[in-house]
Amino acid sequence: MSAGTFSRPEALARLEEGHFDVCVIGGGITGVGAALDAASRGLRVALVERGDFAEGTSSRSSKLVHGGLRYLRQGEVRLVAGALIERQRLRGNAPHLVKDLPFVIPLFGHGGKLRRGLTRAIGGALWAYDLCGGALIGKLHRRLSKEQVLAAFPTLKPDQVVGGYQYYDCQTDDARLVLSVIRTAALEYDAVAANRVSATKVVRDSHGRVSAVLAQTADGERLEISCRAVINATGVWAADLGDIGIRPAKGVHLAFHRSLLGIDRGSILPSPVRGRSIFVIPLGEACYVGTTDTDYSGSLDDPRCNADDAAELLGALRSATSLEVSEADVIGAWAGLRPLVAGTASARTADLSRRHHVAEADGVVTVTGGKLTTYRQMAADAVDVVVGLLSGGDHRRRRSKTKRLRLRGAASPQEVQDGLESKGLPAAVARHLAERYGTEADELADLAADEPNLGLPLTEGLPYLRAEVVWAARAEMARTVDDVLSRRTQARHRHLAASMAIAEEAAALLGRELGWSPAEQQAEAAAYRELAAADLAGISSADPTKQPLNT
């Protein structure tokens, strides 16, 4: 039986009235992970997020759960091994959200010949990856012939491909993973969480100990959240609350029609810029290419893809494939900021360690660095420090329980799909719901059964149902059209123009649940279209309104 609720009005009331052991500030993957870890240990937990859950970096990643093959080149063997262990745990704890994905590494040569040293180097790195934990997925890497590589990625330059390798990692919907973690913390372990609540100040008593967090809702309501410790999990904004140096690194992804590149699995291509590589990853009817890794000094609130970012990624595609891809082929773009712990000023951001960092100062525990895959370990380390503070230095009294803690909805997607099909849902719809909601897909199916109109897609060509908008409002604290189209679904990333075209439909469904007037619905749809159009504004010839959906 569920222990708590995930209702924003109730959460706001409980934040004001409750007394908490720890208040987590930040609703990205690290913050929600800390909330779940602490709550599952029996601590009374509050969490506030000034925007929407996963609105920052945690919905703008490469959407991979992986060890980081390239980090082996930097000698980060322990980092890779630890990440691969966490990848395996996530496969078990959230099988509906984390799926295995094969990756092809093409080998390029001249005149049909490949440098022997390069083959040995890549093969050796893949053996090391398997030994570090890559083999836990149940498959070892293997060598591919030229014909096998071109079958998987037919638009590669055939006169330059001489063979390749295949290995396995995992893919996830990063924003849905965040939602699953925080809903597990709230519904199963009684954590209290609310989005659209900004922490403004940490209050201390006469002895200098943390006593409360002052906060304010988006509507201007002021809250005082009584607590004994604070976890600062605000990512690139961590320096606002903690004494730590953050060096933001921008990562950009571009989306294309999958049929343009013709891929049937992930791939890693060399980039002619800065000697790094890029991913090419399928996402339904789309695919995306990324990521860049550059220093960033602009607004932390709204990083965007610019012409240089696009040129780097497009250049890598043109170098490796026979396609003359241009900005006009781009159907979506997103940029995120990695909160890297500042190192040597002259070092490239790509060379800075992805290890996480936990520091405590006067009752505020700041956790930063790391990566999506290792969020659970980051959270556990941060909560260890909190437990030590609350129990006189001995965190062993309450050890982390999240290594085998299955997230809400966790189940075999195939089993869930079979159950949904037995209720009469078409196979494609059943599979889509099973891979996004796990066992909770039954509740969305019930919504569609009670109101058949909700079983219809928001638009042809994208898999999202009208019921998903209603569920987002009722069960996932969605408050804006952007919440729905950017994070509760991935419509904005999969096809920007299509998401803009369904903004009114989403606003009408959301408005029905939230009590919006027709004028408010129109304003919400317009606000989303303006926000989304800016995704490609920095790419000179990209025009999302001219990209057809079914191509």
mmCIF file of N, CA, C and O in Angstrom, residues 33-43 189 376-377 379-388 391 393-405:
data_model
loop_
_atom_site.group_PDB
_atom_site.id
_atom_site.type_symbol
_atom_site.label_atom_id
_atom_site.label_comp_id
_atom_site.label_asym_id
_atom_site.label_seq_id
_atom_site.Cartn_x
_atom_site.Cartn_y
_atom_site.Cartn_z
ATOM 1 N N GLY A 33 17.160 11.445 -6.628
ATOM 2 C CA GLY A 33 17.839 10.258 -6.126
ATOM 3 C C GLY A 33 18.156 10.378 -4.651
ATOM 4 O O GLY A 33 17.997 9.421 -3.883
ATOM 5 N N ALA A 34 18.588 11.569 -4.225
ATOM 6 C CA ALA A 34 18.867 11.802 -2.812
ATOM 7 C C ALA A 34 17.589 11.717 -1.986
ATOM 8 O O ALA A 34 17.585 11.180 -0.868
ATOM 9 N N ALA A 35 16.491 12.249 -2.515
ATOM 10 C CA ALA A 35 15.215 12.183 -1.799
ATOM 11 C C ALA A 35 14.782 10.738 -1.596
ATOM 12 O O ALA A 35 14.339 10.348 -0.506
ATOM 13 N N LEU A 36 14.902 9.916 -2.633
ATOM 14 C CA LEU A 36 14.517 8.510 -2.508
ATOM 15 C C LEU A 36 15.443 7.775 -1.550
ATOM 16 O O LEU A 36 14.990 6.987 -0.707
ATOM 17 N N ASP A 37 16.732 8.011 -1.661
ATOM 18 C CA ASP A 37 17.678 7.325 -0.792
ATOM 19 C C ASP A 37 17.408 7.659 0.676
ATOM 20 O O ASP A 37 17.342 6.778 1.535
ATOM 21 N N ALA A 38 17.226 8.952 0.960
ATOM 22 C CA ALA A 38 16.999 9.374 2.342
ATOM 23 C C ALA A 38 15.661 8.860 2.867
ATOM 24 O O ALA A 38 15.567 8.360 3.991
ATOM 25 N N ALA A 39 14.618 8.970 2.062
ATOM 26 C CA ALA A 39 13.291 8.537 2.515
ATOM 27 C C ALA A 39 13.246 7.036 2.738
ATOM 28 O O ALA A 39 12.614 6.555 3.687
ATOM 29 N N SER A 40 13.921 6.272 1.878
ATOM 30 C CA SER A 40 13.912 4.815 2.037
ATOM 31 C C SER A 40 14.713 4.381 3.256
ATOM 32 O O SER A 40 14.555 3.253 3.737
ATOM 33 N N ARG A 41 15.564 5.243 3.782
ATOM 34 C CA ARG A 41 16.286 4.955 5.034
ATOM 35 C C ARG A 41 15.447 5.315 6.267
ATOM 36 O O ARG A 41 15.866 5.075 7.391
ATOM 37 N N GLY A 42 14.306 5.941 6.027
ATOM 38 C CA GLY A 42 13.447 6.310 7.142
ATOM 39 C C GLY A 42 13.526 7.761 7.552
ATOM 40 O O GLY A 42 12.885 8.170 8.529
ATOM 41 N N LEU A 43 14.272 8.581 6.821
ATOM 42 C CA LEU A 43 14.330 10.009 7.120
ATOM 43 C C LEU A 43 13.084 10.706 6.597
ATOM 44 O O LEU A 43 12.481 10.287 5.608
ATOM 45 N N TYR A 189 7.514 6.052 0.015
ATOM 46 C CA TYR A 189 8.287 6.345 1.226
ATOM 47 C C TYR A 189 7.932 7.693 1.856
ATOM 48 O O TYR A 189 8.650 8.185 2.710
ATOM 49 N N ARG A 376 22.515 7.215 -8.519
ATOM 50 C CA ARG A 376 22.154 6.503 -7.289
ATOM 51 C C ARG A 376 23.312 6.530 -6.297
ATOM 52 O O ARG A 376 23.119 6.763 -5.093
ATOM 53 N N GLN A 377 24.537 6.297 -6.794
ATOM 54 C CA GLN A 377 25.702 6.320 -5.907
ATOM 55 C C GLN A 377 25.966 7.722 -5.395
ATOM 56 O O GLN A 377 26.319 7.923 -4.232
ATOM 57 N N ALA A 379 23.739 10.025 -4.879
ATOM 58 C CA ALA A 379 22.720 10.287 -3.866
ATOM 59 C C ALA A 379 23.059 9.580 -2.559
ATOM 60 O O ALA A 379 22.952 10.153 -1.468
ATOM 61 N N ALA A 380 23.472 8.319 -2.644
ATOM 62 C CA ALA A 380 23.802 7.564 -1.438
ATOM 63 C C ALA A 380 24.955 8.215 -0.680
ATOM 64 O O ALA A 380 24.924 8.299 0.557
ATOM 65 N N ASP A 381 25.959 8.682 -1.407
ATOM 66 C CA ASP A 381 27.099 9.325 -0.752
ATOM 67 C C ASP A 381 26.675 10.615 -0.054
ATOM 68 O O ASP A 381 27.135 10.918 1.059
ATOM 69 N N ALA A 382 25.803 11.381 -0.693
ATOM 70 C CA ALA A 382 25.332 12.624 -0.082
ATOM 71 C C ALA A 382 24.502 12.339 1.170
ATOM 72 O O ALA A 382 24.648 13.007 2.207
ATOM 73 N N VAL A 383 23.633 11.350 1.082
ATOM 74 C CA VAL A 383 22.780 11.030 2.227
ATOM 75 C C VAL A 383 23.595 10.422 3.365
ATOM 76 O O VAL A 383 23.285 10.622 4.545
ATOM 77 N N ASP A 384 24.666 9.687 3.044
ATOM 78 C CA ASP A 384 25.566 9.205 4.094
ATOM 79 C C ASP A 384 26.061 10.360 4.956
ATOM 80 O O ASP A 384 26.125 10.261 6.190
ATOM 81 N N VAL A 385 26.427 11.464 4.306
ATOM 82 C CA VAL A 385 26.921 12.627 5.047
ATOM 83 C C VAL A 385 25.803 13.212 5.908
ATOM 84 O O VAL A 385 26.014 13.580 7.068
ATOM 85 N N VAL A 386 24.601 13.294 5.358
ATOM 86 C CA VAL A 386 23.461 13.819 6.125
ATOM 87 C C VAL A 386 23.189 12.944 7.346
ATOM 88 O O VAL A 386 23.005 13.441 8.461
ATOM 89 N N VAL A 387 23.167 11.636 7.139
ATOM 90 C CA VAL A 387 22.906 10.733 8.261
ATOM 91 C C VAL A 387 23.987 10.875 9.320
ATOM 92 O O VAL A 387 23.708 10.847 10.527
ATOM 93 N N GLY A 388 25.232 11.068 8.861
ATOM 94 C CA GLY A 388 26.300 11.297 9.817
ATOM 95 C C GLY A 388 26.090 12.561 10.626
ATOM 96 O O GLY A 388 26.330 12.592 11.841
ATOM 97 N N SER A 391 23.230 11.881 13.148
ATOM 98 C CA SER A 391 23.416 10.812 14.136
ATOM 99 C C SER A 391 24.783 10.874 14.806
ATOM 100 O O SER A 391 25.313 9.849 15.223
ATOM 101 N N GLY A 393 27.736 11.535 13.506
ATOM 102 C CA GLY A 393 28.898 11.107 12.728
ATOM 103 C C GLY A 393 28.872 9.668 12.267
ATOM 104 O O GLY A 393 29.758 9.240 11.535
ATOM 105 N N ASP A 394 27.883 8.883 12.673
ATOM 106 C CA ASP A 394 27.836 7.464 12.313
ATOM 107 C C ASP A 394 26.710 7.211 11.314
ATOM 108 O O ASP A 394 25.557 7.040 11.693
ATOM 109 N N HIS A 395 27.068 7.184 10.017
ATOM 110 C CA HIS A 395 26.029 6.965 8.990
ATOM 111 C C HIS A 395 25.675 5.484 8.851
ATOM 112 O O HIS A 395 24.735 5.129 8.140
ATOM 113 N N ARG A 396 26.408 4.606 9.526
ATOM 114 C CA ARG A 396 26.144 3.165 9.379
ATOM 115 C C ARG A 396 24.830 2.745 10.019
ATOM 116 O O ARG A 396 24.319 1.673 9.748
ATOM 117 N N ARG A 397 24.284 3.595 10.866
ATOM 118 C CA ARG A 397 23.028 3.242 11.514
ATOM 119 C C ARG A 397 21.893 3.121 10.498
ATOM 120 O O ARG A 397 20.927 2.402 10.728
ATOM 121 N N ARG A 398 22.031 3.857 9.425
ATOM 122 C CA ARG A 398 21.008 3.807 8.380
ATOM 123 C C ARG A 398 21.704 3.730 7.028
ATOM 124 O O ARG A 398 22.066 4.734 6.441
ATOM 125 N N ARG A 399 21.931 2.540 6.561
ATOM 126 C CA ARG A 399 22.646 2.359 5.296
ATOM 127 C C ARG A 399 21.689 2.545 4.115
ATOM 128 O O ARG A 399 20.484 2.340 4.229
ATOM 129 N N SER A 400 22.270 2.897 2.984
ATOM 130 C CA SER A 400 21.473 3.052 1.768
ATOM 131 C C SER A 400 20.816 1.738 1.388
ATOM 132 O O SER A 400 21.408 0.661 1.490
ATOM 133 N N LYS A 401 19.565 1.831 0.933
ATOM 134 C CA LYS A 401 18.799 0.657 0.534
ATOM 135 C C LYS A 401 18.472 0.629 -0.956
ATOM 136 O O LYS A 401 17.663 -0.187 -1.406
ATOM 137 N N THR A 402 19.083 1.536 -1.732
ATOM 138 C CA THR A 402 18.624 1.723 -3.108
ATOM 139 C C THR A 402 19.298 0.823 -4.140
ATOM 140 O O THR A 402 18.922 0.858 -5.305
ATOM 141 N N LYS A 403 20.287 0.034 -3.740
ATOM 142 C CA LYS A 403 20.956 -0.813 -4.728
ATOM 143 C C LYS A 403 19.966 -1.744 -5.420
ATOM 144 O O LYS A 403 20.086 -2.013 -6.620
ATOM 145 N N ARG A 404 19.010 -2.244 -4.664
ATOM 146 C CA ARG A 404 18.028 -3.179 -5.233
ATOM 147 C C ARG A 404 16.606 -2.665 -5.052
ATOM 148 O O ARG A 404 15.661 -3.446 -5.032
ATOM 149 N N LEU A 405 16.452 -1.376 -4.946
ATOM 150 C CA LEU A 405 15.129 -0.790 -4.748
ATOM 151 C C LEU A 405 14.494 -0.530 -6.108
ATOM 152 O O LEU A 405 14.934 0.346 -6.858
#
